[in-house]
Amino acid sequence: MQQFRVKGLTCANCTLELEQQIQKLEHGQDATLSYNSGKLTLQGKVSLEKVAKILSSEGAYIEQTRESHAHDHGHDHSHDNHGHSHAHENHHSSHEEDDHSHSHGGSQKWLIGSAVIFVAAWLLRNELAEYIIITIYIAVMIVSGYRTWIKGLKNLLHFRFNIDTLMTIALAGAVGIGQWEEAALVALLFGLNELLEGMGMDKARRSMRDLLEVAPKEAMILKGNTEALIPIGSLVIGDTVIVRPGEKIPSDGTVLEGRGSVNEAVISGESLPVDKFSGEPVFGGSLNNEGVLKITITKAYKDSSLARILHLVEEAQETKTPTQLFINRFAFYYTPIIMAIALLTVIVPPLLFESSWVSSLYQGLAVLIVGCPCALILASPIAIVAGITRNARNGILIKGGVFLEQLGKINTIAFDKTGTLTVGVPTVEQVIAYDEKQLYSITAALERNSSHPLALAIMKRIESEAIERLDANDVKALPGMGVTATIQDLPYWIGNEKSIQHILLSEKVQNDIKQMKQKAFTIVLVVDATAVLGIFGITDPIREESRSVIAKLHRLGIRETVMLTGDHSIIADKVAKIIGIKQVYANLLPEQKVEQVKKLAQKGHVAMIGDGINDAPALATAQLGIAMGKGTDSAMETADIILLQDHLGKLPEAITIAKSVNRLIKINISIALGLKIIALLLTIPGLLTLWIAILSDMGATVLVSLLSLTLLIQRKSHKTDNTSR
């Protein structure tokens, strides 16, 4: 697979037509050309010479080449020094932005000059000789529309009919019937329309490029006592780097020495600092606010969380939503239909109603101008890019426009419990000690060397107690039950109720166990050969934002919130009741979660939210899979959307943005079609003029672009929300 950066794409409809022409080339059937990102992707050995010729017909050209390979997680490995290549690309992007700016600046000057000349000629039309006025109008047409003329004439030679062809015919026809003034005005307004259309998309692309340019370019590597500045692409696993205050962490790693406050907004979308010290993980691209950190690199930059996130955000621009595909299909038939209407407008009135041929020809030319589908095709891409960018700023990674569109349509959300609605870290909530002197010492001896989550929770709870140091011998794991060992020549057990079947429980112990179960605690008992020494009641704390998030989701129109968990029904029901979940399915195996998701999908649009590891089958089955985690590999691979904050706090905002995108696209389509329908209806009383026709398209383009760009506006709340910790 080869990818190329293409410059000079100023029109969404023209880009679509260029893509279709390239697809007709030998081996070009899978080629894609994205107006959103300005990228051309070729899957086969397509003739680059022929591709360049097609692009040049619209004033576009290939600027940069980079090769990618399938099954490579989307990473670009065309250079040995990946980081250097990426840095170069970022650097190049800034030049590209400057080039666009200069290009627009030059176009603006020419258009402003043309506008001034046109206004002057119009004001002096009764003072100057007619041939002078006509000469000025011709000059305005040439300056404002020479590119359109050239492309339109080329298209006519090849019998291709797009907006440039239609405009060329319309302008030539207007000149032919002596409408010099209107022809000049139409050329001027069309030039302004193309400029505004290009500027609107450039603004969306620029916001995306700004997001993509957060990657650090260099790293300060430490070898012995020597420091050296190297490109991040030269880093390898095991390297030690120094990151001083104000510098970016070059790649994922672990703090070796030092302590600092790190801003991880580039990963999570949250700017609250996170304290880092020895042994703590850090992410590439994060900003070290204070303190000097010595970091051991654990991932080469190309495999780092940031590199993968940036790649996925960039690739997200390429996908076309069902709405975009529908609009593209509609536009394919729209222009021929308009041309047929224009022809009927010219022929029917003179033949049936004895109207003037010149007047009918004028109306037909105006209808041709109405035929420009640019505003219609622009209805979706700017809004999609803006929505993906806005969510990425918030640390919500959406892998494509199609998933953004789906997110705005979901009405059912299924949640995993552990690690999603709850913290996922067991905590001891209650301890009942029947033999306090022995309980903690025996427990510590049994659990000291265990890495089981429940053992870690118990050890954390008793670490502050005065514990006699005892040694456990003959330690044996009891699968599904617990652990047994010999301590001071006596046998002891720690585990669930199955591990204590050798003793008879007193009525008090039975009541205590029953009460703990009613509290939805996981029970861990410590016993000797004859009696229970104590009980630990363990729970997985509910995330502090879960209740408010569920409430917000219901207010946003999410009809059903469902919990799918492998945990005990008593625990699941308690959590659901506290946070407001409506339906609970407990004691589920992974395959049973998949079945439940399928059943839910029969009733509505379903999203499944989990941690991207044990919920992978359910995430893949749902119409929309949403995973939590700061760029973890499993989440990246499995989910369609990733909450990089590792909590649910910003999920409601993501859905709000997605709904706004869908709503704006519908509004944009209505505006684009509505203004054109109004213009076409004006042909009935003969009121449609050339400048009204071009203004209908220009007005639609301006409104569509401005409305879509409002999605990039991020309002800052003055209230502290505990959901965005």
XYZ file of C-alpha atoms in Angstrom, residues 39-700:
662
model
C -4.420 11.762 1.302
C -4.331 9.432 -1.683
C -4.050 5.707 -0.958
C -3.160 3.240 -3.703
C -3.391 -0.499 -3.074
C -1.865 -1.807 -6.323
C 0.778 -0.879 -8.891
C -1.085 2.064 -10.371
C 0.697 4.290 -12.894
C 1.754 7.351 -10.891
C 2.181 9.270 -14.128
C -1.471 8.724 -15.007
C -2.550 9.541 -11.460
C -0.576 12.798 -11.543
C -2.197 13.683 -14.879
C -5.681 13.122 -13.441
C -4.883 15.223 -10.377
C -3.464 18.031 -12.489
C -6.799 18.346 -14.291
C -8.142 19.893 -11.082
C -4.984 21.802 -10.208
C -3.950 19.225 -7.589
C -0.615 17.476 -7.297
C 1.224 14.840 -5.256
C 3.412 16.439 -2.612
C 4.787 13.671 -0.389
C 5.125 9.896 -0.599
C 5.070 7.412 2.215
C 4.571 3.668 2.080
C 2.644 1.561 4.537
C 2.202 -2.173 4.833
C -0.827 -4.165 5.790
C -0.999 -6.106 9.042
C 1.375 -3.633 10.609
C -1.045 -2.090 13.105
C -1.202 0.847 10.763
C 2.293 2.041 11.569
C 4.473 3.642 8.956
C 7.689 1.666 8.534
C 8.879 3.096 5.247
C 11.922 4.515 7.017
C 14.307 2.764 9.365
C 14.165 5.762 11.607
C 10.467 5.904 12.252
C 10.609 8.706 14.721
C 12.675 10.847 12.435
C 10.251 10.178 9.619
C 7.334 11.147 11.831
C 9.064 14.266 13.038
C 9.835 15.195 9.451
C 6.195 14.676 8.550
C 5.044 16.916 11.375
C 7.577 19.506 10.319
C 6.359 19.153 6.768
C 2.760 19.576 7.889
C 3.568 22.982 9.301
C 5.079 23.962 5.943
C 1.997 22.611 4.235
C -0.139 24.793 6.462
C 1.992 27.804 5.588
C 1.676 26.960 1.898
C -2.100 26.812 2.250
C -2.092 30.117 4.060
C 0.014 31.764 1.337
C -2.188 30.165 -1.284
C -5.362 31.507 0.314
C -3.683 34.838 0.929
C -2.796 35.128 -2.761
C -6.307 34.126 -3.838
C -7.820 36.640 -1.442
C -5.725 39.464 -2.889
C -6.723 38.616 -6.451
C -10.395 38.320 -5.495
C -10.336 41.563 -3.536
C -8.678 43.270 -6.488
C -11.267 41.846 -8.861
C -14.103 42.916 -6.552
C -12.784 46.481 -6.320
C -12.454 46.693 -10.122
C -15.937 45.241 -10.614
C -17.568 47.693 -8.188
C -15.720 50.607 -9.780
C -16.851 49.542 -13.252
C -20.443 49.088 -12.077
C -20.505 52.562 -10.493
C -19.021 54.156 -13.610
C -21.041 52.095 -16.111
C -22.910 55.205 -17.305
C -19.778 57.341 -17.455
C -17.383 55.104 -19.391
C -17.613 53.766 -22.903
C -19.315 50.387 -23.228
C -16.217 48.662 -24.640
C -14.197 49.808 -21.591
C -16.790 48.451 -19.184
C -16.944 45.141 -21.102
C -13.148 44.938 -21.079
C -13.125 45.411 -17.304
C -15.780 42.719 -16.862
C -13.755 40.326 -19.029
C -10.698 41.061 -16.889
C -12.704 40.297 -13.733
C -13.888 36.997 -15.238
C -10.361 36.002 -16.217
C -8.808 36.897 -12.870
C -11.603 35.338 -10.785
C -12.295 32.278 -12.879
C -9.372 31.445 -15.143
C -8.805 28.130 -13.308
C -12.467 27.265 -13.725
C -12.326 28.114 -17.434
C -9.252 25.940 -17.999
C -10.605 22.959 -16.051
C -14.052 23.343 -17.580
C -12.719 23.367 -21.151
C -10.615 20.273 -20.424
C -13.669 18.530 -19.009
C -15.739 19.430 -22.063
C -13.117 17.855 -24.301
C -13.416 14.636 -22.289
C -17.222 14.890 -21.862
C -16.898 15.149 -18.092
C -19.566 17.248 -16.442
C -18.802 18.696 -13.029
C -19.132 22.121 -11.446
C -16.269 23.567 -13.523
C -17.910 22.314 -16.714
C -21.284 23.723 -15.703
C -19.774 27.085 -14.746
C -17.817 27.292 -18.007
C -20.962 26.605 -20.038
C -22.969 29.081 -17.960
C -20.370 31.847 -18.223
C -19.853 31.250 -21.946
C -23.608 31.325 -22.472
C -23.976 34.534 -20.441
C -21.256 36.178 -22.522
C -22.929 34.868 -25.680
C -26.215 36.644 -24.860
C -24.429 39.808 -23.762
C -24.850 39.462 -19.985
C -21.321 40.750 -19.302
C -22.083 42.287 -15.936
C -23.783 39.205 -14.505
C -21.157 36.890 -15.974
C -18.420 38.892 -14.249
C -20.352 38.900 -10.955
C -20.960 35.133 -11.145
C -17.249 34.475 -11.829
C -16.309 36.689 -8.886
C -18.801 35.055 -6.508
C -17.823 31.563 -7.663
C -14.163 32.345 -6.976
C -15.111 33.584 -3.505
C -17.255 30.484 -2.954
C -14.353 28.146 -3.799
C -12.052 30.146 -1.517
C -14.484 29.937 1.406
C -15.055 26.229 0.803
C -11.303 25.566 0.845
C -10.775 27.737 3.920
C -13.514 25.922 5.841
C -11.969 22.495 5.205
C -8.479 23.862 5.854
C -9.609 25.120 9.248
C -10.831 21.628 10.168
C -7.643 20.026 8.795
C -5.501 22.564 10.646
C -7.180 21.771 13.967
C -6.449 18.092 13.279
C -2.817 18.863 12.357
C -2.389 20.871 15.556
C -3.591 17.828 17.450
C -1.158 15.552 15.589
C 1.868 17.770 16.213
C 2.097 17.051 19.943
C 4.697 14.339 19.446
C 8.167 15.162 20.809
C 10.907 15.290 18.178
C 14.040 14.531 20.221
C 15.129 12.805 23.423
C 18.004 13.431 25.866
C 19.583 10.001 26.195
C 21.938 9.121 29.056
C 24.880 6.789 28.407
C 27.116 6.499 31.427
C 27.656 10.083 32.524
C 27.215 11.474 29.006
C 24.039 13.135 27.729
C 23.205 13.270 24.015
C 20.241 14.676 22.062
C 18.902 12.145 19.534
C 15.751 11.791 17.357
C 13.052 9.848 19.185
C 13.085 7.283 16.396
C 16.565 6.232 17.509
C 15.378 5.204 20.974
C 15.308 1.489 21.749
C 13.839 -0.471 24.636
C 16.092 -0.221 27.675
C 17.497 3.229 26.898
C 17.626 5.709 29.766
C 16.491 9.281 29.079
C 16.432 12.439 31.172
C 13.340 14.639 31.094
C 13.615 18.040 32.736
C 10.777 20.408 33.709
C 8.998 21.789 30.648
C 10.117 18.910 28.423
C 8.028 16.136 26.862
C 8.547 12.491 27.719
C 9.812 10.954 24.446
C 8.181 7.505 24.654
C 6.465 5.097 27.043
C 8.644 4.063 29.955
C 9.078 3.640 33.687
C 10.512 6.192 36.098
C 13.956 5.014 37.194
C 14.854 7.943 39.408
C 13.334 11.241 40.459
C 9.876 12.553 41.216
C 7.785 14.903 39.149
C 4.354 16.215 38.278
C 3.336 15.137 34.769
C 0.583 16.511 32.534
C -0.904 13.560 30.621
C -3.479 15.593 28.677
C -2.008 14.411 25.373
C -3.067 10.864 26.310
C -6.096 11.311 28.562
C -7.427 14.748 27.566
C -7.176 15.873 31.203
C -4.678 18.510 32.264
C -4.695 17.737 35.986
C -1.098 16.815 36.927
C -0.244 13.253 37.929
C 2.582 12.633 40.402
C 5.239 10.252 39.126
C 7.975 8.586 41.134
C 10.278 5.562 40.916
C 8.511 2.549 39.378
C 5.611 4.581 37.954
C 4.701 4.201 34.253
C 4.838 7.276 32.001
C 3.506 7.899 28.497
C 5.255 9.422 25.516
C 4.173 12.994 24.742
C 3.272 13.775 28.375
C 4.689 17.039 29.700
C 6.921 17.045 32.773
C 5.771 20.031 34.828
C 8.310 19.848 37.621
C 11.162 17.702 38.850
C 13.863 15.893 36.873
C 12.872 12.377 35.786
C 15.243 9.622 34.731
C 13.165 7.209 32.651
C 13.801 3.719 31.289
C 12.220 3.362 27.830
C 9.877 0.358 27.604
C 8.573 0.951 24.055
C 10.143 2.307 20.884
C 8.307 5.467 19.834
C 6.565 3.775 16.881
C 4.962 1.334 19.352
C 4.212 3.903 22.061
C 0.719 4.828 23.196
C 1.023 8.304 21.684
C 2.212 7.085 18.268
C -0.645 4.613 18.054
C -3.187 7.191 19.211
C -1.979 9.772 16.679
C -2.024 7.211 13.902
C -5.574 6.138 14.712
C -6.776 9.749 14.934
C -5.193 10.485 11.562
C -6.677 7.370 9.976
C -10.096 8.210 11.451
C -10.389 11.056 8.926
C -10.237 8.620 6.016
C -13.373 6.601 6.712
C -16.608 7.570 5.024
C -19.848 7.394 6.973
C -23.055 5.903 5.531
C -24.363 9.467 5.226
C -21.301 10.540 3.230
C -21.591 7.524 0.943
C -25.279 8.291 0.376
C -24.525 11.945 -0.416
C -21.805 10.886 -2.855
C -24.199 8.515 -4.638
C -26.866 11.216 -4.703
C -24.420 13.784 -6.125
C -23.525 11.354 -8.921
C -27.100 11.562 -10.235
C -27.758 15.126 -9.114
C -25.674 16.912 -11.791
C -27.170 15.031 -14.781
C -30.668 15.699 -13.407
C -29.874 19.414 -13.103
C -28.538 19.453 -16.674
C -31.789 17.838 -17.878
C -33.818 20.446 -15.971
C -31.673 23.217 -17.481
C -32.281 21.857 -20.983
C -36.048 21.686 -20.364
C -35.945 25.239 -18.963
C -34.403 26.420 -22.245
C -36.693 24.464 -24.595
C -40.141 24.159 -22.995
C -41.127 27.840 -22.375
C -40.445 29.021 -25.960
C -42.140 25.978 -27.507
C -45.209 25.830 -25.267
C -45.622 29.326 -23.881
C -44.044 31.462 -26.629
C -41.405 32.818 -24.261
C -38.246 34.508 -25.508
C -35.452 32.076 -26.435
C -32.891 34.477 -24.983
C -34.812 34.725 -21.704
C -35.206 30.929 -21.510
C -31.534 30.415 -22.313
C -30.666 32.827 -19.503
C -32.887 30.882 -17.074
C -31.339 27.611 -18.239
C -27.841 28.943 -17.615
C -28.881 29.967 -14.106
C -30.220 26.446 -13.489
C -26.833 25.031 -14.543
C -25.141 27.101 -11.853
C -27.650 25.830 -9.286
C -26.413 22.356 -10.248
C -23.198 22.733 -8.228
C -23.324 19.954 -5.581
C -20.289 21.222 -3.619
C -22.231 22.541 -0.626
C -24.142 19.268 -0.451
C -20.990 17.133 -0.450
C -19.419 19.531 2.069
C -22.342 18.909 4.444
C -20.579 16.002 6.134
C -16.714 16.040 6.009
C -16.019 19.243 7.948
C -18.462 18.213 10.682
C -16.940 14.712 10.885
C -13.337 15.960 11.128
C -14.361 18.596 13.681
C -16.213 16.000 15.783
C -13.298 13.529 15.762
C -10.853 16.329 16.629
C -13.021 17.698 19.436
C -13.336 14.262 21.023
C -9.611 13.559 20.608
C -8.852 16.763 22.517
C -10.950 15.349 25.336
C -9.038 12.070 25.337
C -11.749 10.146 23.490
C -10.330 8.290 20.522
C -12.883 7.538 17.801
C -11.474 5.293 15.091
C -13.558 6.666 12.238
C -16.424 8.880 11.155
C -18.690 5.848 10.868
C -18.260 5.167 14.596
C -18.845 8.829 15.435
C -22.109 8.666 13.521
C -23.098 5.447 15.314
C -22.251 6.946 18.703
C -24.852 9.645 18.055
C -27.492 6.996 17.327
C -27.080 4.551 20.233
C -30.005 4.149 22.619
C -28.750 1.172 24.650
C -25.450 0.889 26.532
C -24.228 -2.354 28.103
C -21.570 -2.007 30.809
C -19.111 -4.467 32.220
C -18.997 -4.022 36.004
C -15.481 -4.689 37.276
C -13.067 -1.960 36.256
C -15.744 -0.077 34.330
C -18.453 0.909 36.786
C -16.239 -0.071 39.704
C -12.585 0.746 40.351
C -11.476 -2.808 39.657
C -9.198 -2.891 42.716
C -10.536 -4.994 45.667
C -10.696 -3.191 49.014
C -11.356 -4.599 52.493
C -14.481 -2.862 53.789
C -15.102 -4.827 57.014
C -13.136 -7.112 59.303
C -14.700 -9.348 61.981
C -12.024 -10.760 64.325
C -12.950 -13.637 66.651
C -9.332 -14.092 67.745
C -7.761 -10.708 67.081
C -4.394 -11.720 68.534
C -3.942 -14.523 66.037
C -5.993 -13.306 63.053
C -3.600 -10.712 61.604
C -0.405 -12.675 62.230
C -1.770 -15.890 60.680
C -3.305 -13.956 57.736
C -0.028 -12.150 57.053
C 1.889 -15.412 57.057
C -0.586 -17.006 54.621
C -0.891 -14.071 52.205
C 2.524 -12.380 52.416
C 3.899 -13.886 49.192
C 0.646 -14.039 47.221
C -0.040 -11.833 44.209
C -3.777 -12.566 44.130
C -5.839 -9.314 44.088
C -7.787 -10.360 47.213
C -4.549 -11.178 49.043
C -3.104 -7.784 48.108
C -6.240 -6.058 49.397
C -6.041 -7.939 52.717
C -2.324 -7.210 53.145
C -2.924 -3.521 52.507
C -5.652 -3.507 55.178
C -3.576 -5.191 57.897
C -0.206 -3.545 57.200
C -0.823 -0.953 59.919
C -1.604 -3.571 62.572
C 0.925 -4.811 65.137
C 1.739 -8.189 63.615
C 3.908 -10.939 65.006
C 6.175 -12.232 62.239
C 5.294 -15.880 61.525
C 6.507 -18.176 58.758
C 4.214 -20.341 56.661
C 5.411 -23.808 55.550
C 3.992 -26.290 53.065
C 1.947 -23.561 51.390
C -0.570 -25.059 48.933
C -3.047 -23.353 46.650
C -6.574 -24.759 46.718
C -7.975 -24.007 43.219
C -11.249 -22.128 43.435
C -11.102 -22.060 47.247
C -8.001 -20.431 48.758
C -4.700 -21.363 50.395
C -3.606 -23.745 53.141
C -0.290 -23.874 55.033
C 1.360 -25.039 58.233
C 2.310 -22.342 60.740
C 4.098 -23.336 63.965
C 3.273 -26.982 63.173
C -0.472 -26.284 63.005
C -2.668 -26.229 59.849
C -4.461 -23.033 58.752
C -6.698 -22.105 55.837
C -7.670 -18.827 54.165
C -10.296 -18.606 51.428
C -13.985 -18.771 50.627
C -16.654 -20.903 52.281
C -15.601 -24.003 50.332
C -12.238 -23.965 52.142
C -13.785 -24.331 55.627
C -16.038 -27.356 55.145
C -13.957 -29.304 57.677
C -15.304 -27.279 60.617
C -18.729 -26.686 62.113
C -19.707 -22.994 62.072
C -21.302 -21.447 65.132
C -24.602 -19.597 64.820
C -22.829 -16.231 65.288
C -20.352 -16.935 62.492
C -23.187 -18.028 60.205
C -25.117 -14.804 60.954
C -22.004 -12.667 60.369
C -21.397 -14.346 56.995
C -25.057 -13.835 56.056
C -24.929 -10.110 56.921
C -21.732 -9.620 54.922
C -23.353 -11.291 51.916
C -26.332 -8.963 52.233
C -23.856 -6.095 51.975
C -22.616 -7.679 48.726
C -19.147 -8.343 50.151
C -16.827 -11.024 48.857
C -16.127 -13.275 51.872
C -12.613 -14.415 52.865
C -12.375 -16.559 56.022
C -9.309 -17.446 58.107
C -9.613 -20.713 60.064
C -7.551 -23.236 61.963
C -8.393 -26.915 62.434
C -11.435 -26.237 64.635
C -12.606 -22.604 64.510
C -12.908 -19.411 62.458
C -10.337 -16.777 63.469
C -11.944 -13.989 61.489
C -13.721 -12.810 58.329
C -12.667 -10.207 55.772
C -15.471 -8.502 53.822
C -14.059 -7.306 50.499
C -15.669 -5.099 47.908
C -14.747 -3.440 44.627
C -15.496 0.280 45.217
C -17.891 1.943 42.806
C -16.242 4.635 40.694
C -17.174 8.043 42.025
C -18.391 9.229 38.617
C -20.559 6.180 37.796
C -23.816 7.449 39.342
C -23.670 10.895 37.704
C -22.613 9.420 34.334
C -25.573 7.017 34.264
C -27.936 9.875 35.146
C -26.497 12.044 32.358
C -26.815 9.222 29.853
C -30.482 8.794 30.680
C -31.001 12.545 30.220
C -29.277 12.323 26.834
C -31.886 9.840 25.647
C -30.129 6.539 26.303
C -33.181 4.322 26.721
C -31.581 1.278 28.328
C -28.530 0.965 30.571
C -27.563 -2.667 31.187
C -24.929 -4.370 33.355
C -23.306 -7.547 32.044
C -21.041 -9.150 34.635
C -19.564 -12.445 35.668
C -19.900 -11.426 39.306
C -22.468 -12.709 41.833
C -26.018 -11.409 41.351
C -26.222 -9.949 44.893
C -23.141 -7.797 44.283
C -24.268 -6.838 40.771
C -27.776 -5.865 41.932
C -26.371 -3.706 44.725
C -24.025 -1.812 42.392
C -26.788 -1.356 39.817
C -29.199 0.008 42.408
C -26.667 2.510 43.737
C -25.712 3.954 40.351
C -29.085 3.704 38.572
C -28.523 0.877 36.073
C -31.890 -0.453 34.859
C -31.124 -4.082 33.910
C -28.643 -6.567 35.376
C -27.376 -9.869 33.994
C -24.974 -11.541 36.441
C -22.942 -14.770 36.636
C -22.191 -14.483 32.917
C -19.356 -16.205 31.108
C -17.751 -14.263 28.189
C -19.797 -16.179 25.608
C -22.990 -15.450 27.571
C -22.184 -11.733 27.474
C -21.997 -12.024 23.690
C -25.464 -13.634 23.586
C -26.941 -10.873 25.735
C -25.412 -8.200 23.478
C -26.973 -9.898 20.448
C -30.391 -9.928 22.142
C -30.088 -6.246 23.049
C -29.107 -5.429 19.442
C -32.449 -6.816 18.259
C -34.222 -4.023 20.127
C -31.970 -1.003 19.494
C -28.555 0.485 18.724
C -26.187 -1.045 21.291
C -22.806 0.078 22.602
C -20.782 -2.193 24.882
C -18.309 -0.679 27.346
C -15.554 -2.771 28.931
C -11.834 -2.859 29.582
C -10.873 -4.255 26.180
C -9.391 -7.490 27.587
C -11.852 -9.991 29.057
C -14.745 -8.215 27.357
C -13.206 -8.421 23.881
C -15.840 -10.816 22.421
C -18.740 -8.647 23.628
C -17.000 -5.456 22.439
C -16.535 -6.975 19.000
C -20.154 -8.189 18.842
C -21.801 -4.875 19.785
C -22.658 -2.336 17.102
C -20.215 -0.063 18.907
C -17.396 -1.261 21.166
C -16.082 1.237 23.726
C -12.989 0.393 25.773
C -11.332 2.088 28.733
C -7.609 2.487 29.273
C -4.715 4.810 28.540
C -3.789 3.445 25.149
C -3.533 -0.230 26.150
C -2.874 -2.583 23.241
C -5.997 -4.676 23.789
C -8.250 -1.616 23.876
C -6.635 -0.216 20.724
C -7.176 -3.464 18.820
C -10.675 -4.368 19.988
C -12.724 -1.228 20.421
C -14.207 1.294 18.000
C -13.938 4.040 20.613
C -11.395 4.333 23.428
C -11.824 6.383 26.612
C -8.208 7.258 27.284
C -8.945 8.717 30.752
C -9.613 5.221 32.109
C -12.943 6.385 33.548
C -16.432 7.126 32.221
C -16.513 10.823 33.098
C -16.383 12.174 29.541
C -18.610 9.583 27.881
C -21.741 11.804 28.041
C -19.859 14.660 26.360
C -18.650 12.311 23.621
C -22.238 11.255 22.945
C -23.353 14.893 22.999
C -20.707 15.793 20.396
C -21.699 12.802 18.243
C -25.369 13.801 18.393
C -24.389 17.377 17.482
C -22.428 16.100 14.480
C -25.384 14.021 13.250
C -27.788 16.891 13.815
C -25.515 19.383 12.015
C -25.077 17.079 9.034
C -28.875 16.867 8.657
C -29.147 20.661 8.974
C -26.339 21.124 6.442
C -28.037 18.811 3.939
C -31.314 20.665 4.438
C -29.609 24.021 3.864
C -27.714 22.823 0.792
C -30.806 21.298 -0.826
C -33.260 23.897 0.493
C -31.493 26.907 -1.001
C -31.164 25.119 -4.344
C -34.837 24.116 -4.387
C -35.822 27.734 -3.674
C -33.550 28.887 -6.510
C -35.037 26.315 -8.902
C -38.595 27.337 -7.977
C -37.735 30.886 -9.019
C -37.508 29.617 -12.614
C -41.287 29.156 -12.678
C -42.038 32.901 -12.571
C -38.782 33.579 -14.457
C -37.127 35.308 -11.506
C -33.965 33.201 -11.289
C -30.863 35.187 -12.189
C -27.266 34.079 -12.568
C -26.128 35.869 -9.428
C -29.041 34.494 -7.366
C -28.090 31.013 -8.586
C -24.470 31.349 -7.517
C -25.476 33.005 -4.232
C -27.710 30.017 -3.409
C -24.678 27.741 -3.607
C -22.341 30.246 -2.000
C -24.744 30.866 0.873
C -25.103 27.132 1.429
